[in-house]
């Protein structure tokens, strides 16, 4: 039975029963197949979402990990992490279900690839560091270079000046097109005496501790009742959750960075979560 599951992790119990009964063994019922799978520990679980990585992506992730593997915690504490995420009024989880054993969640046959992207909802941009939770912004329009520059100048700049007044702060952002816009890069160049940009590999949300914060917020949002009836309520609830995030939680996320770097090295640049 185990080898049939591993041939196609996405088969249902009914499909596995038909396939098993087509073999030389005695015929069994779906109930027997279900019980056998559970006894073997092959439970049905949601497939793990991982970033779609090309060979070039993996090489750049390895290069990044080698660049930062010798960083001590004092350096990681100087990084302001940033990201954006979409929150929907009606949550939809389209992940497929697979049968796997504990510890198999990152096997290629047990994962679903996805890209970073943009239902009715809101887009949030936020930043944080070890020292303090930063601002969170509701992004009203498509994030273009000019919109992003407004966020950087009006929200990030004062935050970096407050948290890192000596100019030793480091800002992390991913490789979204708006982050690479000429007007944005020119702004960062003019402010290198106040803080520096961190290098970042492509398609690597699993390396960014902000992803965990978004997950925490999503879970807290879905646990609230009644469900959000409109965009205004969704916005208010998201902002309330953000500003009540535990410092212990986000400091633990920063403290996880050395382990993430080691994990990337061990995975030879592949996805680590």
Coordinates of C-alpha atoms in Angstrom, one line a residue:
X1 CA 0.0 0.0 0.0
X2 CA 2.8 2.4 0.9
X3 CA 4.4 2.2 -2.6
X4 CA 1.0 3.0 -4.2
X5 CA 0.6 6.1 -2.1
X6 CA 4.2 7.3 -2.9
X7 CA 3.5 6.9 -6.6
X8 CA 0.8 9.6 -6.4
X9 CA 0.4 11.4 -3.0
X10 CA -2.8 13.1 -4.2
X11 CA -4.9 10.0 -4.7
X12 CA -8.1 9.6 -2.7
X13 CA -9.0 6.5 -0.7
X14 CA -11.4 5.5 -3.5
X15 CA -8.7 5.8 -6.1
X16 CA -6.2 3.9 -4.0
X17 CA -8.7 1.1 -3.4
X18 CA -9.4 0.7 -7.2
X19 CA -5.6 0.6 -7.9
X20 CA -4.9 -1.9 -5.1
X21 CA -7.7 -4.2 -6.2
X22 CA -6.4 -4.2 -9.8
X23 CA -3.3 -6.0 -8.5
X24 CA -2.8 -9.7 -7.6
X25 CA -3.8 -9.3 -4.0
X26 CA -7.2 -10.1 -2.6
X27 CA -9.8 -7.3 -3.0
X28 CA -10.3 -5.0 -0.1
X29 CA -12.9 -2.3 0.8
X30 CA -12.3 1.4 1.0
X31 CA -12.8 1.2 4.8
X32 CA -9.9 -1.4 5.0
X33 CA -7.7 0.9 2.9
X34 CA -8.5 3.9 5.0
X35 CA -7.7 2.0 8.2
X36 CA -4.5 0.6 6.8
X37 CA -3.3 4.0 5.7
X38 CA -4.0 5.4 9.2
X39 CA -2.2 2.5 10.9
X40 CA 0.8 3.3 8.7
X41 CA 0.7 6.9 9.7
X42 CA -0.1 8.1 6.2
X43 CA -2.7 10.7 7.1
X44 CA -4.3 13.1 4.6
X45 CA -2.8 16.5 5.1
X46 CA -2.7 19.8 3.2
X47 CA 0.3 20.0 0.8
X48 CA 3.0 22.3 2.0
X49 CA 3.2 25.5 0.0
X50 CA 6.8 26.3 -1.0
X51 CA 8.3 28.9 -3.3
X52 CA 8.9 27.8 -6.8
X53 CA 12.7 27.8 -7.1
X54 CA 14.8 27.5 -10.3
X55 CA 18.4 26.3 -10.3
X56 CA 19.5 30.0 -10.5
X57 CA 17.3 30.8 -7.4
X58 CA 18.9 28.0 -5.4
X59 CA 22.4 29.2 -6.3
X60 CA 21.5 32.8 -5.3
X61 CA 20.0 31.5 -2.0
X62 CA 23.2 29.6 -1.3
X63 CA 25.2 32.7 -2.0
X64 CA 23.1 34.7 0.4
X65 CA 23.4 32.1 3.1
X66 CA 27.2 32.0 2.7
X67 CA 27.3 35.8 2.9
X68 CA 25.4 35.9 6.2
X69 CA 26.3 32.6 8.0
X70 CA 28.9 34.3 10.2
X71 CA 26.6 37.0 11.4
X72 CA 26.2 37.2 15.2
X73 CA 22.9 38.1 16.8
X74 CA 23.9 41.7 17.4
X75 CA 23.9 42.1 13.6
X76 CA 20.5 40.4 13.1
X77 CA 19.1 42.7 15.7
X78 CA 19.9 45.6 13.5
X79 CA 17.8 44.4 10.6
X80 CA 14.3 45.9 9.9
X81 CA 12.3 43.2 8.1
X82 CA 9.5 44.2 5.6
X83 CA 6.9 42.5 3.5
X84 CA 3.4 42.9 2.2
X85 CA 0.5 40.5 2.4
X86 CA -3.1 40.4 1.2
X87 CA -5.9 39.7 3.7
X88 CA -9.3 38.6 2.3
X89 CA -12.8 39.0 3.7
X90 CA -13.5 35.4 2.7
X91 CA -10.5 33.2 3.3
X92 CA -9.8 30.6 0.5
X93 CA -7.3 27.8 0.9
X94 CA -6.9 26.0 -2.4
X95 CA -4.1 23.7 -1.3
X96 CA -4.4 20.0 -2.4
X97 CA -4.3 17.2 0.2
X98 CA -1.6 14.6 0.2
X99 CA -0.8 11.5 2.2
X100 CA 2.4 11.7 4.0
X101 CA 4.3 10.6 7.1
X102 CA 5.5 13.1 9.8
X103 CA 8.6 14.8 8.5
X104 CA 7.8 14.4 4.8
X105 CA 6.1 17.8 4.3
X106 CA 9.0 19.2 2.2
X107 CA 9.2 16.2 -0.2
X108 CA 8.5 17.4 -3.7
X109 CA 5.6 15.0 -4.0
X110 CA 4.1 16.6 -0.8
X111 CA 4.4 20.2 -1.8
X112 CA 2.5 22.7 -3.9
X113 CA 4.6 25.4 -5.6
X114 CA 3.5 29.0 -5.5
X115 CA 4.9 32.4 -6.5
X116 CA 4.7 35.6 -4.5
X117 CA 1.6 37.5 -5.6
X118 CA -1.5 39.4 -5.0
X119 CA -11.5 38.3 -3.8
X120 CA -12.2 41.2 -1.9
X121 CA -9.6 42.3 0.7
X122 CA -6.8 44.6 1.6
X123 CA -3.1 44.7 1.1
X124 CA -0.9 45.5 4.1
X125 CA 2.8 46.5 4.1
X126 CA 4.6 46.3 7.4
X127 CA 8.1 46.3 9.0
X128 CA 9.6 45.3 12.3
X129 CA 12.9 44.7 14.0
X130 CA 14.1 43.1 17.3
X131 CA 13.8 46.5 19.0
X132 CA 10.3 47.5 18.0
X133 CA 7.3 46.8 15.9
X134 CA 7.2 49.2 13.0
X135 CA 4.3 50.8 11.1
X136 CA 1.8 48.9 9.1
X137 CA 0.2 50.5 6.0
X138 CA -2.9 49.7 4.1
X139 CA -1.9 49.9 0.5
X140 CA -4.7 51.6 -1.3
X141 CA -3.4 51.3 -4.9
X142 CA -1.3 48.9 -7.0
X143 CA 2.2 49.0 -5.6
X144 CA 4.2 50.9 -8.1
X145 CA 7.6 52.7 -7.6
X146 CA 6.0 56.0 -6.7
X147 CA 3.6 54.4 -4.2
X148 CA 6.3 52.4 -2.6
X149 CA 8.6 55.5 -2.3
X150 CA 5.8 57.2 -0.4
X151 CA 5.8 54.4 2.1
X152 CA 9.6 54.3 2.4
X153 CA 9.9 58.1 2.9
X154 CA 6.8 58.6 5.1
X155 CA 6.8 55.4 7.2
X156 CA 10.1 53.5 7.0
X157 CA 12.4 56.5 7.2
X158 CA 11.1 57.9 10.6
X159 CA 11.0 54.3 12.0
X160 CA 14.7 53.7 11.0
X161 CA 15.7 57.1 12.4
X162 CA 14.0 56.3 15.7
X163 CA 15.2 52.7 16.2
X164 CA 18.7 53.1 14.7
X165 CA 19.6 56.7 15.5
X166 CA 23.4 56.0 14.9
X167 CA 22.8 55.0 11.3
X168 CA 23.7 51.3 11.8
X169 CA 20.4 49.9 10.8
X170 CA 19.9 47.5 7.9
X171 CA 16.7 47.3 5.8
X172 CA 15.4 44.1 4.2
X173 CA 13.1 44.1 1.3
X174 CA 12.4 41.4 -1.4
X175 CA 12.9 41.8 -5.1
X176 CA 9.5 43.1 -6.2
X177 CA 9.6 45.3 -9.2
X178 CA 8.5 48.4 -7.3
X179 CA 11.4 47.9 -4.9
X180 CA 13.8 48.1 -7.8
X181 CA 12.3 51.2 -9.4
X182 CA 14.9 53.9 -10.3
X183 CA 13.3 56.5 -8.0
X184 CA 13.3 54.1 -5.1
X185 CA 16.9 53.0 -5.6
X186 CA 18.0 56.7 -5.9
X187 CA 16.2 57.5 -2.6
X188 CA 18.0 54.6 -0.8
X189 CA 21.3 55.8 -2.3
X190 CA 20.8 59.3 -0.9
X191 CA 20.2 57.8 2.6
X192 CA 23.1 55.4 2.9
X193 CA 24.5 57.4 5.8
X194 CA 21.3 56.6 7.7
X195 CA 20.8 52.9 7.0
X196 CA 21.9 50.3 4.5
X197 CA 20.0 47.8 2.3
X198 CA 20.4 44.0 2.9
X199 CA 21.0 41.8 -0.1
X200 CA 18.1 39.4 -0.7
X201 CA 17.8 36.3 -2.9
X202 CA 14.8 36.0 -5.3
X203 CA 11.6 34.2 -4.5
X204 CA 12.6 33.5 -0.8
X205 CA 9.6 34.3 1.5
X206 CA 10.7 31.3 3.6
X207 CA 13.7 33.2 4.7
X208 CA 11.8 36.3 5.8
X209 CA 10.4 36.2 9.4
X210 CA 7.7 38.6 8.3
X211 CA 5.9 35.6 6.7
X212 CA 5.4 34.1 10.1
X213 CA 3.9 37.3 11.4
X214 CA 1.4 37.3 8.5
X215 CA 0.5 33.7 9.3
X216 CA -0.1 34.6 13.0
X217 CA -2.3 37.5 11.9
X218 CA -4.3 35.4 9.5
X219 CA -5.0 32.7 12.1
X220 CA -6.0 35.4 14.7
X221 CA -8.2 37.1 12.1
X222 CA -10.0 33.8 11.2
X223 CA -10.5 32.9 14.8
X224 CA -12.6 36.1 15.4
X225 CA -16.4 35.9 15.3
X226 CA -18.5 37.0 13.6
X227 CA -16.6 37.0 10.3
X228 CA -15.6 40.4 8.8
X229 CA -18.8 41.7 7.1
X230 CA -16.9 44.4 5.0
X231 CA -13.5 45.9 4.1
X232 CA -13.7 48.5 6.9
X233 CA -14.1 45.9 9.6
X234 CA -11.3 43.8 8.0
X235 CA -9.0 46.8 8.0
X236 CA -9.7 47.6 11.7
X237 CA -9.2 44.0 12.8
X238 CA -5.9 43.6 10.9
X239 CA -4.5 46.9 12.4
X240 CA -5.6 45.9 15.9
X241 CA -4.0 42.5 15.6
X242 CA -0.7 44.1 14.2
X243 CA -0.4 46.6 17.0
X244 CA -1.0 43.9 19.7
X245 CA 1.7 41.5 18.4
X246 CA 3.9 40.1 21.2
X247 CA 7.5 41.4 21.3
X248 CA 8.5 38.0 22.6
X249 CA 7.1 36.5 19.4
X250 CA 8.8 38.8 16.9
X251 CA 12.1 38.7 18.8
X252 CA 12.0 34.9 18.6
X253 CA 11.6 35.3 14.8
X254 CA 14.7 37.4 14.6
X255 CA 16.6 34.9 16.8
X256 CA 15.6 32.2 14.2
X257 CA 17.7 33.7 11.4
X258 CA 21.0 31.9 12.1
X259 CA 19.1 28.6 12.0
X260 CA 17.4 29.6 8.7
X261 CA 20.8 30.4 7.2
X262 CA 22.1 26.9 8.3
X263 CA 19.0 25.3 6.9
X264 CA 19.5 26.9 3.5
X265 CA 23.1 25.7 3.4
X266 CA 22.0 22.1 4.4
X267 CA 19.2 22.2 1.8
X268 CA 21.7 23.4 -0.9
X269 CA 19.6 26.4 -1.6
X270 CA 16.2 24.6 -1.7
X271 CA 13.1 25.7 0.3
X272 CA 13.4 25.2 4.1
X273 CA 9.8 25.6 5.2

